[in-house]
mmCIF file of C-alpha atoms in Angstrom:
data_model
loop_
_atom_site.group_PDB
_atom_site.id
_atom_site.type_symbol
_atom_site.label_atom_id
_atom_site.label_comp_id
_atom_site.label_asym_id
_atom_site.label_seq_id
_atom_site.Cartn_x
_atom_site.Cartn_y
_atom_site.Cartn_z
ATOM 1 C CA MET G 153 -180.052 36.285 -23.457
ATOM 2 C CA LYS G 154 -179.778 33.477 -25.942
ATOM 3 C CA THR G 155 -179.690 35.969 -28.834
ATOM 4 C CA LYS G 156 -176.864 37.951 -27.228
ATOM 5 C CA LEU G 157 -174.929 34.745 -26.607
ATOM 6 C CA ILE G 158 -175.273 33.683 -30.243
ATOM 7 C CA ILE G 159 -174.148 37.118 -31.473
ATOM 8 C CA LYS G 160 -171.178 37.024 -29.106
ATOM 9 C CA ARG G 161 -170.125 33.601 -30.415
ATOM 10 C CA ILE G 162 -170.452 34.753 -34.034
ATOM 11 C CA LEU G 163 -168.334 37.852 -33.353
ATOM 12 C CA THR G 164 -165.727 35.735 -31.569
ATOM 13 C CA TYR G 165 -165.609 33.336 -34.540
ATOM 14 C CA ILE G 166 -165.247 36.215 -37.015
ATOM 15 C CA LEU G 167 -162.474 37.825 -34.972
ATOM 16 C CA GLY G 168 -160.712 34.478 -34.850
ATOM 17 C CA LEU G 169 -160.843 34.178 -38.630
ATOM 18 C CA VAL G 170 -159.537 37.714 -39.073
ATOM 19 C CA PHE G 171 -156.663 36.992 -36.657
ATOM 20 C CA VAL G 172 -155.708 33.789 -38.505
ATOM 21 C CA ALA G 173 -155.817 35.616 -41.853
ATOM 22 C CA TYR G 174 -153.587 38.353 -40.416
ATOM 23 C CA LEU G 175 -151.056 35.804 -39.183
ATOM 24 C CA CYS G 176 -150.959 34.094 -42.604
ATOM 25 C CA MET G 177 -150.487 37.406 -44.398
ATOM 26 C CA ALA G 178 -147.803 38.536 -41.986
ATOM 27 C CA PHE G 179 -145.960 35.228 -42.279
ATOM 28 C CA THR G 180 -146.043 35.433 -46.073
ATOM 29 C CA MET G 181 -144.840 39.025 -46.194
ATOM 30 C CA PHE G 182 -142.004 38.484 -43.735
ATOM 31 C CA ASN G 183 -140.775 35.436 -45.591
ATOM 32 C CA LYS G 184 -141.133 36.838 -49.101
ATOM 33 C CA PRO G 185 -137.806 37.990 -50.549
ATOM 34 C CA ASP G 186 -137.617 41.702 -51.070
ATOM 35 C CA GLY G 187 -136.893 42.113 -54.772
ATOM 36 C CA THR G 188 -135.739 45.678 -54.202
ATOM 37 C CA LYS G 189 -132.862 44.487 -51.991
ATOM 38 C CA HIS G 190 -131.715 41.455 -54.014
ATOM 39 C CA VAL G 191 -129.518 41.607 -57.098
ATOM 40 C CA CYS G 192 -129.138 38.999 -59.818
ATOM 41 C CA LYS G 193 -126.177 36.720 -59.124
ATOM 42 C CA ASP G 194 -125.989 35.037 -62.494
ATOM 43 C CA VAL G 195 -127.958 33.836 -65.526
ATOM 44 C CA ARG G 196 -128.603 30.174 -66.303
ATOM 45 C CA ILE G 197 -128.961 29.439 -70.023
ATOM 46 C CA ASN G 198 -130.287 26.158 -71.346
ATOM 47 C CA ILE G 199 -130.205 25.638 -75.129
ATOM 48 C CA ALA G 200 -131.940 22.506 -76.355
ATOM 49 C CA ASP G 201 -129.672 20.390 -78.609
ATOM 50 C CA GLU G 202 -126.859 22.939 -78.329
ATOM 51 C CA SER G 203 -124.146 20.376 -79.076
ATOM 52 C CA ALA G 204 -126.045 18.891 -82.038
ATOM 53 C CA LYS G 205 -127.222 22.051 -83.808
ATOM 54 C CA ALA G 206 -124.862 24.790 -82.600
ATOM 55 C CA PHE G 207 -126.662 27.663 -84.358
ATOM 56 C CA ILE G 208 -126.580 29.842 -81.274
ATOM 57 C CA THR G 209 -124.391 29.419 -78.198
ATOM 58 C CA THR G 210 -124.546 30.462 -74.556
ATOM 59 C CA ALA G 211 -121.818 33.033 -75.174
ATOM 60 C CA GLU G 212 -123.794 34.538 -78.083
ATOM 61 C CA ILE G 213 -126.932 34.874 -75.928
ATOM 62 C CA LYS G 214 -124.997 36.655 -73.177
ATOM 63 C CA ASP G 215 -123.450 38.926 -75.803
ATOM 64 C CA ARG G 216 -126.893 39.749 -77.251
ATOM 65 C CA LEU G 217 -128.170 40.580 -73.751
ATOM 66 C CA ARG G 218 -125.255 42.975 -73.205
ATOM 67 C CA GLN G 219 -125.687 44.649 -76.587
ATOM 68 C CA SER G 220 -129.414 45.138 -75.889
ATOM 69 C CA HIS G 221 -128.681 46.516 -72.383
ATOM 70 C CA LEU G 222 -130.681 43.652 -70.884
ATOM 71 C CA ALA G 223 -127.873 41.741 -69.138
ATOM 72 C CA PRO G 224 -129.392 40.848 -65.730
ATOM 73 C CA VAL G 225 -126.276 40.096 -63.651
ATOM 74 C CA GLY G 226 -125.781 42.759 -60.959
ATOM 75 C CA CYS G 227 -129.206 44.305 -61.513
ATOM 76 C CA ILE G 228 -131.918 44.553 -58.843
ATOM 77 C CA MET G 229 -134.238 41.589 -59.315
ATOM 78 C CA ASP G 230 -137.404 43.718 -59.419
ATOM 79 C CA SER G 231 -135.925 45.898 -62.170
ATOM 80 C CA ILE G 232 -135.169 43.022 -64.562
ATOM 81 C CA ASP G 233 -137.566 43.063 -67.533
ATOM 82 C CA ILE G 234 -138.153 39.404 -68.361
ATOM 83 C CA ARG G 235 -140.636 40.123 -71.172
ATOM 84 C CA SER G 236 -138.174 42.381 -73.019
ATOM 85 C CA MET G 237 -135.496 39.700 -72.748
ATOM 86 C CA GLU G 238 -137.817 37.106 -74.312
ATOM 87 C CA ASP G 239 -138.878 39.472 -77.113
ATOM 88 C CA MET G 240 -135.263 40.302 -77.943
ATOM 89 C CA LEU G 241 -134.145 36.654 -78.022
ATOM 90 C CA ARG G 242 -137.081 35.620 -80.232
ATOM 91 C CA GLN G 243 -135.919 38.088 -82.875
ATOM 92 C CA SER G 244 -132.962 35.830 -83.666
ATOM 93 C CA PRO G 245 -133.497 33.908 -86.939
ATOM 94 C CA PHE G 246 -132.120 30.782 -85.234
ATOM 95 C CA VAL G 247 -134.397 30.819 -82.154
ATOM 96 C CA GLU G 248 -137.747 29.062 -82.233
ATOM 97 C CA THR G 249 -138.821 29.668 -78.616
ATOM 98 C CA ALA G 250 -137.370 31.652 -75.702
ATOM 99 C CA GLU G 251 -138.612 31.552 -72.093
ATOM 100 C CA CYS G 252 -137.145 33.585 -69.211
ATOM 101 C CA TYR G 253 -137.987 33.572 -65.498
ATOM 102 C CA LYS G 254 -136.560 34.595 -62.119
ATOM 103 C CA SER G 255 -135.893 32.103 -59.346
ATOM 104 C CA GLN G 256 -135.691 32.368 -55.518
ATOM 105 C CA ASP G 257 -131.899 32.027 -55.570
ATOM 106 C CA ASP G 258 -131.543 35.410 -57.308
ATOM 107 C CA MET G 259 -130.907 33.885 -60.708
ATOM 108 C CA VAL G 260 -132.407 34.565 -64.123
ATOM 109 C CA ASN G 261 -133.124 31.407 -66.108
ATOM 110 C CA ILE G 262 -133.319 31.300 -69.916
ATOM 111 C CA SER G 263 -134.527 28.318 -71.958
ATOM 112 C CA ILE G 264 -133.982 28.332 -75.724
ATOM 113 C CA THR G 265 -135.109 25.957 -78.471
ATOM 114 C CA GLN G 266 -133.464 26.314 -81.854
ATOM 115 C CA ARG G 267 -134.961 26.093 -85.322
ATOM 116 C CA LEU G 268 -134.266 22.860 -87.206
ATOM 117 C CA PRO G 269 -132.917 23.188 -90.778
ATOM 118 C CA ILE G 270 -133.735 20.266 -93.050
ATOM 119 C CA ILE G 271 -132.221 21.329 -96.371
ATOM 120 C CA ARG G 272 -129.742 23.857 -97.763
ATOM 121 C CA ILE G 273 -130.608 25.863 -100.887
ATOM 122 C CA LYS G 274 -127.846 26.951 -103.277
ATOM 123 C CA ALA G 275 -129.844 28.293 -106.207
ATOM 124 C CA SER G 276 -128.504 29.198 -109.636
ATOM 125 C CA ASN G 277 -129.516 32.844 -109.009
ATOM 126 C CA GLY G 278 -126.957 33.067 -106.176
ATOM 127 C CA ASP G 279 -129.326 32.527 -103.237
ATOM 128 C CA ASP G 280 -127.754 30.551 -100.391
ATOM 129 C CA TYR G 281 -129.926 29.807 -97.347
ATOM 130 C CA TYR G 282 -131.579 27.060 -95.304
ATOM 131 C CA ILE G 283 -135.180 25.870 -94.985
ATOM 132 C CA ASP G 284 -136.375 24.720 -91.554
ATOM 133 C CA ASP G 285 -138.945 22.084 -90.623
ATOM 134 C CA GLN G 286 -141.675 24.761 -90.628
ATOM 135 C CA ASP G 287 -141.042 25.598 -94.325
ATOM 136 C CA SER G 288 -139.461 28.922 -93.363
ATOM 137 C CA ILE G 289 -136.238 30.439 -94.680
ATOM 138 C CA MET G 290 -133.202 30.646 -92.399
ATOM 139 C CA PRO G 291 -130.163 32.760 -93.302
ATOM 140 C CA ASN G 292 -126.865 31.161 -94.239
ATOM 141 C CA MET G 293 -124.680 30.358 -91.225
ATOM 142 C CA ASN G 294 -121.677 28.296 -90.229
ATOM 143 C CA TYR G 295 -123.549 25.015 -89.996
ATOM 144 C CA THR G 296 -121.655 21.870 -90.922
ATOM 145 C CA SER G 297 -124.290 19.173 -90.468
ATOM 146 C CA ASP G 298 -124.662 16.686 -93.312
ATOM 147 C CA LEU G 299 -127.818 18.167 -94.849
ATOM 148 C CA ILE G 300 -129.106 17.519 -98.349
ATOM 149 C CA ILE G 301 -128.233 20.379 -100.710
ATOM 150 C CA ALA G 302 -130.733 21.620 -103.308
ATOM 151 C CA THR G 303 -129.344 23.381 -106.395
ATOM 152 C CA GLY G 304 -130.659 24.697 -109.696
ATOM 153 C CA HIS G 305 -133.586 26.891 -110.698
ATOM 154 C CA ILE G 306 -135.103 27.502 -107.256
ATOM 155 C CA SER G 307 -137.128 30.588 -106.397
ATOM 156 C CA ARG G 308 -137.842 31.261 -102.741
ATOM 157 C CA SER G 309 -141.509 30.456 -103.287
ATOM 158 C CA PHE G 310 -140.696 27.115 -104.918
ATOM 159 C CA ALA G 311 -138.212 26.387 -102.119
ATOM 160 C CA THR G 312 -140.746 26.847 -99.312
ATOM 161 C CA ARG G 313 -143.720 25.277 -101.158
ATOM 162 C CA TYR G 314 -142.066 22.301 -102.859
ATOM 163 C CA VAL G 315 -138.384 21.779 -102.069
ATOM 164 C CA SER G 316 -139.058 21.974 -98.330
ATOM 165 C CA PRO G 317 -141.720 19.202 -98.247
ATOM 166 C CA LEU G 318 -139.472 17.178 -100.578
ATOM 167 C CA GLY G 319 -136.617 17.566 -98.092
ATOM 168 C CA ARG G 320 -138.867 16.646 -95.158
ATOM 169 C CA ALA G 321 -140.136 13.560 -96.990
ATOM 170 C CA LEU G 322 -136.538 12.465 -97.538
ATOM 171 C CA MET G 323 -135.367 13.249 -94.002
ATOM 172 C CA GLN G 324 -138.207 11.405 -92.277
ATOM 173 C CA ASN G 325 -137.137 8.145 -93.957
ATOM 174 C CA GLU G 326 -133.717 6.979 -92.768
ATOM 175 C CA LEU G 327 -133.094 4.971 -95.935
ATOM 176 C CA TRP G 328 -133.948 7.871 -98.273
ATOM 177 C CA SER G 329 -132.008 10.455 -96.230
ATOM 178 C CA ASN G 330 -128.909 8.250 -96.329
ATOM 179 C CA LEU G 331 -129.340 7.607 -100.062
ATOM 180 C CA VAL G 332 -129.769 11.176 -101.372
ATOM 181 C CA GLU G 333 -126.893 13.652 -101.314
ATOM 182 C CA GLN G 334 -128.192 16.404 -103.587
ATOM 183 C CA ILE G 335 -131.394 17.623 -105.228
ATOM 184 C CA ASN G 336 -131.306 19.555 -108.488
ATOM 185 C CA VAL G 337 -134.252 21.515 -109.898
ATOM 186 C CA LEU G 338 -134.333 21.848 -113.696
ATOM 187 C CA HIS G 339 -135.693 24.874 -115.567
ATOM 188 C CA ASP G 340 -139.126 23.184 -115.904
ATOM 189 C CA ASN G 341 -139.201 22.442 -112.132
ATOM 190 C CA SER G 342 -138.642 18.721 -112.630
ATOM 191 C CA ILE G 343 -136.461 17.074 -110.000
ATOM 192 C CA GLU G 344 -133.138 15.274 -110.230
ATOM 193 C CA ILE G 345 -131.263 13.668 -107.337
ATOM 194 C CA VAL G 346 -127.633 12.722 -106.890
ATOM 195 C CA PRO G 347 -127.340 9.504 -104.835
ATOM 196 C CA ARG G 348 -124.478 8.852 -102.462
ATOM 197 C CA VAL G 349 -123.891 5.490 -104.155
ATOM 198 C CA GLY G 350 -122.812 5.029 -107.759
ATOM 199 C CA ASN G 351 -121.736 7.749 -110.173
ATOM 200 C CA HIS G 352 -124.938 8.804 -111.881
ATOM 201 C CA VAL G 353 -127.835 11.273 -111.726
ATOM 202 C CA VAL G 354 -131.430 10.125 -111.208
ATOM 203 C CA LYS G 355 -134.390 12.033 -112.625
ATOM 204 C CA LEU G 356 -137.592 11.716 -110.588
ATOM 205 C CA GLY G 357 -139.781 13.998 -112.716
ATOM 206 C CA MET G 358 -142.273 16.707 -111.805
ATOM 207 C CA LEU G 359 -143.489 17.031 -108.228
ATOM 208 C CA PRO G 360 -147.272 16.794 -107.707
ATOM 209 C CA VAL G 361 -149.024 20.161 -107.479
ATOM 210 C CA GLU G 362 -151.544 20.818 -104.698
ATOM 211 C CA LYS G 363 -152.945 24.127 -103.420
ATOM 212 C CA ASP G 364 -153.520 22.914 -99.865
ATOM 213 C CA LYS G 365 -150.313 22.704 -97.831
ATOM 214 C CA ASP G 366 -151.136 19.436 -96.051
ATOM 215 C CA ALA G 367 -152.354 17.792 -99.264
ATOM 216 C CA ARG G 368 -149.198 18.956 -101.059
ATOM 217 C CA TYR G 369 -146.947 17.473 -98.382
ATOM 218 C CA GLU G 370 -148.841 14.170 -98.435
ATOM 219 C CA ALA G 371 -148.689 13.992 -102.237
ATOM 220 C CA ILE G 372 -144.962 14.755 -102.337
ATOM 221 C CA THR G 373 -144.273 12.164 -99.618
ATOM 222 C CA GLN G 374 -146.096 9.504 -101.638
ATOM 223 C CA PHE G 375 -144.257 10.633 -104.783
ATOM 224 C CA VAL G 376 -140.874 10.251 -103.065
ATOM 225 C CA ASP G 377 -141.709 6.840 -101.617
ATOM 226 C CA HIS G 378 -142.919 5.562 -104.991
ATOM 227 C CA LYS G 379 -139.940 6.859 -106.991
ATOM 228 C CA LEU G 380 -137.237 5.830 -104.555
ATOM 229 C CA THR G 381 -138.765 2.407 -104.003
ATOM 230 C CA ARG G 382 -138.475 1.896 -107.779
ATOM 231 C CA LEU G 383 -134.880 3.150 -107.651
ATOM 232 C CA MET G 384 -133.983 0.692 -104.903
ATOM 233 C CA LYS G 385 -135.470 -2.159 -106.918
ATOM 234 C CA PHE G 386 -133.424 -1.014 -109.918
ATOM 235 C CA TYR G 387 -130.298 -1.003 -107.765
ATOM 236 C CA ARG G 388 -131.046 -4.466 -106.471
ATOM 237 C CA TYR G 389 -132.253 -6.258 -109.599
ATOM 238 C CA GLY G 390 -131.334 -4.100 -112.609
ATOM 239 C CA LEU G 391 -127.884 -2.605 -112.083
ATOM 240 C CA PRO G 392 -126.117 -5.828 -111.034
ATOM 241 C CA LYS G 393 -126.856 -7.190 -114.521
ATOM 242 C CA ALA G 394 -125.450 -4.154 -116.330
ATOM 243 C CA GLY G 395 -122.802 -2.987 -113.845
ATOM 244 C CA TRP G 396 -122.861 -0.026 -111.474
ATOM 245 C CA ASN G 397 -120.730 2.235 -113.688
ATOM 246 C CA LYS G 398 -122.467 1.544 -116.998
ATOM 247 C CA TYR G 399 -125.034 4.370 -116.814
ATOM 248 C CA SER G 400 -124.515 8.068 -116.179
ATOM 249 C CA TYR G 401 -128.215 9.017 -116.110
ATOM 250 C CA VAL G 402 -131.253 7.109 -114.814
ATOM 251 C CA ASN G 403 -134.705 8.470 -115.625
ATOM 252 C CA LEU G 404 -137.586 7.299 -113.384
ATOM 253 C CA GLU G 405 -140.088 9.780 -114.771
ATOM 254 C CA PHE G 406 -142.237 7.079 -116.410
ATOM 255 C CA ASP G 407 -143.849 4.348 -114.332
ATOM 256 C CA ASN G 408 -143.721 1.556 -116.930
ATOM 257 C CA GLN G 409 -140.024 1.835 -117.778
ATOM 258 C CA ILE G 410 -136.655 3.197 -116.731
ATOM 259 C CA VAL G 411 -134.682 5.148 -119.341
ATOM 260 C CA CYS G 412 -130.895 5.161 -118.905
ATOM 261 C CA LYS G 413 -127.969 6.757 -120.737
ATOM 262 C CA ARG G 414 -124.710 4.858 -121.116
ATOM 263 C CA ARG G 415 -121.661 6.528 -119.640
ATOM 264 C CA HIS G 416 -119.351 6.301 -122.669
ATOM 265 C CA ASP G 417 -121.966 6.773 -125.382
ATOM 266 C CA GLU G 418 -121.120 10.063 -127.132
ATOM 267 C CA LYS G 419 -124.573 10.174 -128.739
ATOM 268 C CA GLN G 420 -126.188 9.554 -125.338
ATOM 269 C CA THR G 421 -128.653 7.108 -126.914
ATOM 270 C CA PRO G 422 -131.374 6.252 -124.339
ATOM 271 C CA VAL G 423 -131.566 2.657 -123.149
ATOM 272 C CA VAL G 424 -135.099 1.634 -122.212
ATOM 273 C CA ILE G 425 -135.340 -0.919 -119.415
ATOM 274 C CA PRO G 426 -138.844 -2.403 -118.993
ATOM 275 C CA ALA G 427 -140.219 -2.284 -115.468
ATOM 276 C CA GLU G 428 -140.339 -6.069 -115.210
ATOM 277 C CA GLU G 429 -136.538 -6.243 -115.542
ATOM 278 C CA THR G 430 -136.180 -4.363 -112.276
ATOM 279 C CA GLN G 431 -138.285 -6.883 -110.370
ATOM 280 C CA PRO G 432 -137.014 -9.980 -108.535
ATOM 281 C CA ALA G 433 -136.860 -13.145 -110.607
ATOM 282 C CA ALA G 434 -139.756 -15.546 -110.169
ATOM 283 C CA PRO G 435 -139.034 -18.728 -108.147
ATOM 284 C CA ALA G 436 -138.140 -21.829 -110.172
ATOM 285 C CA ASP G 437 -141.381 -23.634 -109.388
ATOM 286 C CA THR G 438 -143.371 -20.620 -110.604
ATOM 287 C CA ILE G 439 -141.457 -20.550 -113.885
ATOM 288 C CA LYS G 440 -142.112 -24.237 -114.438
ATOM 289 C CA SER G 441 -145.814 -23.850 -113.821
ATOM 290 C CA GLN G 442 -146.009 -21.032 -116.386
ATOM 291 C CA THR G 443 -144.457 -23.250 -119.129
ATOM 292 C CA HIS G 444 -147.067 -25.990 -118.895
#
């Protein structure tokens, strides 16, 4: 009798569990929207930094969806191919990431992040394009942001391997990015810059060469910091003595001196300025102590 009673209780418990599971399943099914009966009301598009970058707009995304026959509005929710929409949007040269999903209110949501250009290339061979913060080439577009322009003898390989990390090194430092207006690459790959202040060209010299990408970026960043720190010292302590318009060319290629060319010198005779003349003057008490 006891065995039958135990079996009966076990069966009752099992049946109770099955009944509860059935109720949960039924409740879920009855409350789940039927995707075959619902149509997409609209599409929400969120573009990160749309007002700041403006490479691709909401209207352009909707137009691309229509042209690709993937526009979701008016379509049955279950028939909308989210994966194909993402793949199509990611093919744009201005899109870095694209995520699409459906929501309970019969909407399709699209989130876009744009690629970030850091420098514009206008090479002597006619190439005109942008380099983004991932060292990749972006096609020319109607972008009016105040980016540094790189001109001269620039191959696409040199642009992505050297000009790009040079541009990133400049852009990550607010002082340097505000100082430099243009980069020019000479035929031997040495670098000139055109500052926003004064009316002269500054030669920095050859960029450091490294095979490893991270090591190359680190070396170029240190190169930029060293050269432009020297330039700022020259601006602060050297140029005020000579006058801002005296020199047309400033060469920082050598660490122990700065070589300048006078603006109105037809022979362009170099003027060598020792490094110590671009340093702050020693305090009076220090000078006195050195004379005793």
